[in-house]
XYZ file of C-alpha atoms in Angstrom:
410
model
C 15.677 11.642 -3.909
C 14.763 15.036 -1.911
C 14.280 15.134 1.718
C 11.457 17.344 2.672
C 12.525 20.852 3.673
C 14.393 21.076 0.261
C 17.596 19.499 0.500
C 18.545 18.215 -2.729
C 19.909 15.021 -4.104
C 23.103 14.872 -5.704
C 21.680 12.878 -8.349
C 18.896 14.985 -9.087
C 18.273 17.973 -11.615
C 18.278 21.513 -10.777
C 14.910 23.291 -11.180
C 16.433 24.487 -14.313
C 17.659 21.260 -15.762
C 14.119 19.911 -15.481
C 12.446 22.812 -17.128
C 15.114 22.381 -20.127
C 14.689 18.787 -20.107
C 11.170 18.955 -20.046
C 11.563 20.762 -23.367
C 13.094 17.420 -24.784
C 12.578 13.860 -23.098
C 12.581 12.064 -20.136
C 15.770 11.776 -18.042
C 16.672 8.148 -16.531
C 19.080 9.082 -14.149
C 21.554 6.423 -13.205
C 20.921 6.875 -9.804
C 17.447 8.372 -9.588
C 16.497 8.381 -6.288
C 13.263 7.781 -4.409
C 11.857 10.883 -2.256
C 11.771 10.936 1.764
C 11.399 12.742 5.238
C 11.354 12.216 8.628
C 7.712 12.007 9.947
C 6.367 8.767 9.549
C 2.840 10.065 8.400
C 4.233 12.708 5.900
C 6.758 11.832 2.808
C 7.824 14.163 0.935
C 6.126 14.924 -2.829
C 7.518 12.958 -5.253
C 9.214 14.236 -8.347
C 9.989 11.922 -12.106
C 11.076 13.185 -14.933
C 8.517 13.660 -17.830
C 8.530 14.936 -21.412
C 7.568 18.614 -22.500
C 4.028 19.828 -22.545
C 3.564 20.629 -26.057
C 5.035 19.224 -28.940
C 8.218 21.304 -29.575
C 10.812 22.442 -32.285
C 14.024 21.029 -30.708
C 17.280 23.573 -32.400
C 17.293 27.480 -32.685
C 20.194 27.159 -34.665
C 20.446 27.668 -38.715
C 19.444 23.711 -38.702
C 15.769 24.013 -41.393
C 12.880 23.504 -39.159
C 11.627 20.075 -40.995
C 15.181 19.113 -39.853
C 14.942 20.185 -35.869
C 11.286 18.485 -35.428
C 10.394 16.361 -32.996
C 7.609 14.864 -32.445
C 4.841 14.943 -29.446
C 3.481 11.493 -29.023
C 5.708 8.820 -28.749
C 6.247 5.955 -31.351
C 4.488 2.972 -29.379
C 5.297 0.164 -31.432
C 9.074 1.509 -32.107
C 11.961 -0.443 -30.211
C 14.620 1.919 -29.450
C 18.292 0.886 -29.694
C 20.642 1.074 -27.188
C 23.312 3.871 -27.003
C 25.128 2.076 -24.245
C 28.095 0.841 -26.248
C 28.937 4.428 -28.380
C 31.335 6.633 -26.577
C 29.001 9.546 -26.191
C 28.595 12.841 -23.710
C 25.160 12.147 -23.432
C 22.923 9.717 -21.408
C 22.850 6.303 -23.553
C 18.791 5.605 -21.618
C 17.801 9.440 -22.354
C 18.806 8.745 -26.237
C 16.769 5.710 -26.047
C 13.988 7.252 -24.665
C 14.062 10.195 -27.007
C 14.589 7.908 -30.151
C 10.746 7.102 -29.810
C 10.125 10.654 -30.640
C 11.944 10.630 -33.834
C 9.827 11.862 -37.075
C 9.214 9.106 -39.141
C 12.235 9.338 -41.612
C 14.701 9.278 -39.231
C 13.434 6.198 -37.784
C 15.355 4.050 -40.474
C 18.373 5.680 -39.990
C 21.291 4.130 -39.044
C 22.215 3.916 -35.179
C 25.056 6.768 -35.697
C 22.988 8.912 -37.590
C 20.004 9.256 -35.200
C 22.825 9.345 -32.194
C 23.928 12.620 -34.171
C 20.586 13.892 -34.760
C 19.385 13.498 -31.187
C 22.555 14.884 -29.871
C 22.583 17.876 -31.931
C 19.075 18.634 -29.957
C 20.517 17.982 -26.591
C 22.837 20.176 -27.496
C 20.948 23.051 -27.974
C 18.577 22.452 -24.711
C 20.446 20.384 -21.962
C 22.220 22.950 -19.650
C 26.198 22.021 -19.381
C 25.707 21.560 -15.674
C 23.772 18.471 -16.344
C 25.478 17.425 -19.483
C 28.622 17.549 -16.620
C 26.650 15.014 -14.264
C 26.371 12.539 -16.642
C 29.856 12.382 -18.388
C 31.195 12.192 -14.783
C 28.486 9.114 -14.134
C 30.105 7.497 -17.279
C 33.393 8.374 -16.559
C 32.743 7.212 -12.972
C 31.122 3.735 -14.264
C 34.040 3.537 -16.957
C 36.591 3.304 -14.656
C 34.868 0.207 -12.493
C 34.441 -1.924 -15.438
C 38.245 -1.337 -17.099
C 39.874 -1.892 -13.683
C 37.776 -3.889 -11.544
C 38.014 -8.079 -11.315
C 34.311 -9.613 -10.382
C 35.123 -12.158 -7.783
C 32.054 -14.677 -8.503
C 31.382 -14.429 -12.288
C 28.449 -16.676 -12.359
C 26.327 -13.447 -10.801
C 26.675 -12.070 -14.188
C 24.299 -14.011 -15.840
C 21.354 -15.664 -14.740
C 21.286 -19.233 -13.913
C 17.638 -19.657 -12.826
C 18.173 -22.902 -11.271
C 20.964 -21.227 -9.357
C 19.089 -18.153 -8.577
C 15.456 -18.927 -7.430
C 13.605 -21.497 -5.396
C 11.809 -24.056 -7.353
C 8.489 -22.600 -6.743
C 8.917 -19.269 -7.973
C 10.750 -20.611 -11.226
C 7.579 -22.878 -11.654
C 4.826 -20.478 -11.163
C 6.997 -18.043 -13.797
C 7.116 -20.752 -16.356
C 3.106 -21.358 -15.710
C 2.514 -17.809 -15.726
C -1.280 -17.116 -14.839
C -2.530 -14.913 -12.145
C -3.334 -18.486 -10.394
C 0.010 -19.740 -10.601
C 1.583 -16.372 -8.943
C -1.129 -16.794 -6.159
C -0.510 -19.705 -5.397
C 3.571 -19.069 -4.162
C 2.334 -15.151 -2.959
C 0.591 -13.735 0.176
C -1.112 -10.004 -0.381
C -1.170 -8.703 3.117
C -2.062 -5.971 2.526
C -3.768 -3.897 -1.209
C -1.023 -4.189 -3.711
C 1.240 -5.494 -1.669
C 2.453 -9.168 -2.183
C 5.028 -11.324 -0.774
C 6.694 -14.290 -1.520
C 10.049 -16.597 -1.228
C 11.934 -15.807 -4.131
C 16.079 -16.409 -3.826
C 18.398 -19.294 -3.093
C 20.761 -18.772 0.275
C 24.016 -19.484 -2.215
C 23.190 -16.788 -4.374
C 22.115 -14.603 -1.153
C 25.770 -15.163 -0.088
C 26.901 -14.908 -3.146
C 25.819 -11.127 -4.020
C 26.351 -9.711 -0.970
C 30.331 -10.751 -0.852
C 30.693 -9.938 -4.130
C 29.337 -5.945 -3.266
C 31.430 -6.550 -0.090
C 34.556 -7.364 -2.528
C 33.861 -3.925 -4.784
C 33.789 -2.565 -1.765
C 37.219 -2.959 -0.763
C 38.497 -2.545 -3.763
C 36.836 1.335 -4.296
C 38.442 1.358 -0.837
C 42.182 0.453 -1.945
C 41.769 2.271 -5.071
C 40.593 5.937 -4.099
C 37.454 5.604 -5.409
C 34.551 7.364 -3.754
C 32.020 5.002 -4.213
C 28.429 6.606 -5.761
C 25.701 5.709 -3.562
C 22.262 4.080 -4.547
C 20.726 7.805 -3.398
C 21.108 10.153 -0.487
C 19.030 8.567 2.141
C 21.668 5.679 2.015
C 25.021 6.183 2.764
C 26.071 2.724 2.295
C 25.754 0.378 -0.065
C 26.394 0.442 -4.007
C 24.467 0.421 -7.201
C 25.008 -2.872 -8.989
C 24.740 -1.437 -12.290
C 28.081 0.715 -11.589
C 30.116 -2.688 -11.724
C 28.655 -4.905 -14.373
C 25.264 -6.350 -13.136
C 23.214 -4.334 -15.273
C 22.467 -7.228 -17.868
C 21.639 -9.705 -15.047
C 19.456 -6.948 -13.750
C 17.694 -6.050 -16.821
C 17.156 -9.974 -17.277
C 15.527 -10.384 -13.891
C 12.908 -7.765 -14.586
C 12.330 -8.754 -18.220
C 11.743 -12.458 -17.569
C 10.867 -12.765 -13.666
C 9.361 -9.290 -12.415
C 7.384 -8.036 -16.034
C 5.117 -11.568 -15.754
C 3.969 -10.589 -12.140
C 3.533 -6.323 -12.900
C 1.708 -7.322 -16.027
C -0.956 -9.001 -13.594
C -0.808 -7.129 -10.521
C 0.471 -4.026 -11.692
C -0.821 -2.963 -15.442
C -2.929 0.016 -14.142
C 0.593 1.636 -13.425
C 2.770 0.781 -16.364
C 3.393 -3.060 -15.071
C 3.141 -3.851 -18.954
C 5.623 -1.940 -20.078
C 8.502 -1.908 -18.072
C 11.777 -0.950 -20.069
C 14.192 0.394 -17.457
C 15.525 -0.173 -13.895
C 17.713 0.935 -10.875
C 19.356 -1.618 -9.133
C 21.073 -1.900 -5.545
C 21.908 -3.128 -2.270
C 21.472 -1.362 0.661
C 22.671 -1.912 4.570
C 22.277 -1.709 7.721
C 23.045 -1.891 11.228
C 26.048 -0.906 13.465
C 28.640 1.434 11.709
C 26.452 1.743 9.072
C 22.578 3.034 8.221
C 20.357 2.249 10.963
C 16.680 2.869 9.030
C 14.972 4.587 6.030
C 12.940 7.568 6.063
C 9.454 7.276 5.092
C 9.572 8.262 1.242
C 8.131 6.657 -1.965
C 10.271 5.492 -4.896
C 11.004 6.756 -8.296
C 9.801 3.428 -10.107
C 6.173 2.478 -11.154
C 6.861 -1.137 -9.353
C 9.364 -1.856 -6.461
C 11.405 -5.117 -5.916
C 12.853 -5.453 -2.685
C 14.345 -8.463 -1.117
C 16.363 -9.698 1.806
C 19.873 -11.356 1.095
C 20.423 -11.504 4.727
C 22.477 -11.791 7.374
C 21.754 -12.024 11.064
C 19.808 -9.174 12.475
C 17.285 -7.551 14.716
C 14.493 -4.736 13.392
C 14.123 -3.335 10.674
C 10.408 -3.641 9.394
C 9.320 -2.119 6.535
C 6.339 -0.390 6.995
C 3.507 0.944 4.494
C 0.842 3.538 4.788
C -1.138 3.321 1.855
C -0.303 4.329 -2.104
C -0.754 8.029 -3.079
C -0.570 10.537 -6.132
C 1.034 13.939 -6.020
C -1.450 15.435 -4.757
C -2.290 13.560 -1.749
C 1.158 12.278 -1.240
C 0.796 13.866 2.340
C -2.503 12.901 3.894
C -2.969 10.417 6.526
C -2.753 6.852 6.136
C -6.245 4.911 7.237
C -6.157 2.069 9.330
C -6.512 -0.789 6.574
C -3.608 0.672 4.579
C -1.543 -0.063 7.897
C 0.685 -2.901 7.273
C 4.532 -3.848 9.045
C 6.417 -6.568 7.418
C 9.634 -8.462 8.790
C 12.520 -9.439 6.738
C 13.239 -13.216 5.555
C 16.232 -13.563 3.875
C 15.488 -14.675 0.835
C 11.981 -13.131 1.033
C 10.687 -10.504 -1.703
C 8.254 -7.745 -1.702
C 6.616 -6.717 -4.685
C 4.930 -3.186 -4.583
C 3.538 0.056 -6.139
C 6.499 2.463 -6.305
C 4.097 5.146 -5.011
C 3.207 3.124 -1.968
C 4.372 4.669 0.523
C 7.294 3.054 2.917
C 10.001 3.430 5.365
C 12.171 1.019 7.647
C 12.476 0.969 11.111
C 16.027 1.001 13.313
C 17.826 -2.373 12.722
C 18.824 -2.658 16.085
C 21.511 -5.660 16.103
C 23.391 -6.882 13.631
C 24.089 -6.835 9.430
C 20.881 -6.628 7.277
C 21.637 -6.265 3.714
C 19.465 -6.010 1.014
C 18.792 -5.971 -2.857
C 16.344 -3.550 -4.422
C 15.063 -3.064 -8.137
C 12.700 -0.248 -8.945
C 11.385 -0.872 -12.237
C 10.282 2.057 -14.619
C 7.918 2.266 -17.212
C 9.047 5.384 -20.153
C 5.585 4.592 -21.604
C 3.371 5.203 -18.585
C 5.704 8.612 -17.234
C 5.148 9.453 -20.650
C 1.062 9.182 -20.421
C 0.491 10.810 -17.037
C 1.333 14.486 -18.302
C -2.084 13.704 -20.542
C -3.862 12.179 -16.922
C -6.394 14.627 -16.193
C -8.660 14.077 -12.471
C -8.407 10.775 -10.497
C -5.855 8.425 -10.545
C -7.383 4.950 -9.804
C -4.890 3.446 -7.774
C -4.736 6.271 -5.434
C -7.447 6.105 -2.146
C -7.796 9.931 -1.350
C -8.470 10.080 -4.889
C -11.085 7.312 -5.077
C -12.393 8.834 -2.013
C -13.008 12.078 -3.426
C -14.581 11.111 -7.159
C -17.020 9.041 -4.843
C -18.144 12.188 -2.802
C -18.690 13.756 -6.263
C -20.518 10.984 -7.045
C -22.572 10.984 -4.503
C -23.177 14.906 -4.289
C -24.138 14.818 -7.920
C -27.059 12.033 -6.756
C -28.140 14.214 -3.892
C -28.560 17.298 -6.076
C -29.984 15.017 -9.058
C -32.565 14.028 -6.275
C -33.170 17.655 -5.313
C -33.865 19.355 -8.779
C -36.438 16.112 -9.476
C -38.592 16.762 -5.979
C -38.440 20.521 -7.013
């Protein structure tokens, strides 16, 4: 996450690391971050991590070049394995990622053997700097889950009858567009609401962050944050969550993005960054208006009492127009209900207001899409979901009628 003006995120590349990266695959960070400022009616431009331009030769070492290939376009209907269990120096999500641009012999390989061959590349292109960040985020997450004792062990697996009200868990199980309608409220374009958690598991999550908490406290350990517009709150991945997590958006978030969301990579969601934010006294107050680095955004309210903090939403935007002016029907404020979720565009843009009395904690999953990132370097004009954009391939449109006209009366 950058704040406008250019202060960057500690979780973020370096100029350099992108270019080198962009040279090889897309980066998941751990703890990617969304992108924010100040002004209410100006967020900063966001930033993802892509894949290289052209198709590339990844080694300049004495490796034979039909040995060093990679190749451009990724392997759609290849699953990638996961890295996550091998004790590597490298990213386990950015060999995933990367495995879909294999060549087609290595495909069959065995797991160790294309963990070898895709390290080898890294090797050669990912500066040490960044190869630094992400042994110290395994080192860092390493240390949680050898030392630290989960105090409510049913989190770590989903129970849906434990988790969810009975209305969500029967309009998943239906799972038509009418069935998610019918529990949801769209207040707004792309934006949809709905009850979604039980209180007990409300309760539940937030004492077991507030019992990592204490013990990062009595144990020295600085505690990573979600990204730097929070300074509290932890990422729930860091202690053991991240199967739960990548549950909840496989079999409870995918169904709804597939519907609502498929324009911008709602179908294929592989990935996620999960946390819990808070605020109120002695801790963050609000949130900078930003966007998030996730194709769709999960956000609801475990509770507890408070006062404030709306969310509010000025309309969805590409790069490009990432900084004009919201118009008045993208205007929208929403209240927190604990136990409430909001389901939007990660490039809608958002901020919270002051929470101006007591503890408001809450859970947020931004869900990523490697295939979609992966398309938009081949995008070329208008992106659909984006007004300004609309706006302007309309007053093409239009000009193209008016001079049509012309030339005929001529």
């Amino acid at each position: 996450m950058h704040k406008h003006g250019g202060k960057k995120s500690k979780q973020s590349n370096s100029k350099s690391s992108r270019d080198h990266l962009q040279r090889t695959s897309q980066s998941i960070s751990l703890h990617g971050g969304s992108i924010g400022r100040q002004p209410e009616a100006s967020p900063a431009t966001g930033s993802t991590s892509q894949y290289g331009k052209n198709s590339f030769e990844a080694g300049s070492s004495s490796r034979g070049k039909e040995m060093s290939r990679l190749v451009l376009n990724p392997i759609k209907n290849h699953k990638p394995e996961s890295y996550e269990d091998m004790n590597l120096d490298i990213s386990s999500m950015l060999l995933s990622s990367l495995e879909m641009h294999l060549p087609s012999y290595m495909l069959g390989a065995s797991r160790n053997n294309k963990a070898s061959y895709m390290r080898g590349i890294l090797q050669d292109y990912v500066p040490p700097a960044l190869r630094y960040r992400d042994q110290k985020q395994k080192e860092y997450r390493e240390k949680i889950m050898s030392n630290y004792q989960p105090l409510h062990q049913e989190l770590y697996t989903i129970d849906p009858v434990a988790f969810f009200v009975p209305a969500f868990l029967k309009a998943i199980k239906d799972n038509t567009e009418q069935s998610f309608r019918s529990i949801m409220s769209e207040p707004a374009p792309g934006i949809f609401t709905f009850e979604m958690l039980q209180p007990r598991f409300c309760e539940l999550l937030i004492t077991e962050v507030e019992h990592f908490e204490k013990w990062a406290d009595r144990t020295k350990l600085h505690v990573m944050r979600p990204n730097t517009m929070n300074q509290y709150g932890a990422v729930l991945d860091d202690f053991g969550l991240q199967t739960m997590l990548k549950k909840l958006m496989e079999d409870f978030i995918s169904p709804l993005s597939k519907v609502f969301y498929a324009e911008v990579g709602g179908s294929t969601l592989d990935s996620h960054h999960g946390f819990i934010v808070e605020y109120g006294s002695h801790r963050d107050v609000d949130m900078e208006f930003h966007v998030d680095d996730s194709e769709v955004t999960l956000n609801v309210c475990l509770g507890r009492q408070f006062s404030g903090g709306e969310l509010y939403f000025r309309g969805m935007r590409c790069d490009k127009h990432l900084n004009t002016m919201g118009h008045s029907e993208e205007i929208f404020d929403y209240s927190h209900v604990p136990g409430c979720a909001v389901l939007h565009h990660g490039r809608h843009r958002h901020g919270a207001r002051a929470t101006i009395a007591g503890h408001r904690v809450n859970l947020l999953l931004w869900c990523r899409s490697s295939v979609f990132r992966e398309m938009q370097k081949f995008r070329r004009g208008f992106s659909s979901w984006c007004v300004e954009c609309n706006q302007e391939k309309k007053a093409q449109k239009d000009k193209l009628i008016t001079t049509g006209m012309e030339l005929l009366m001529r």
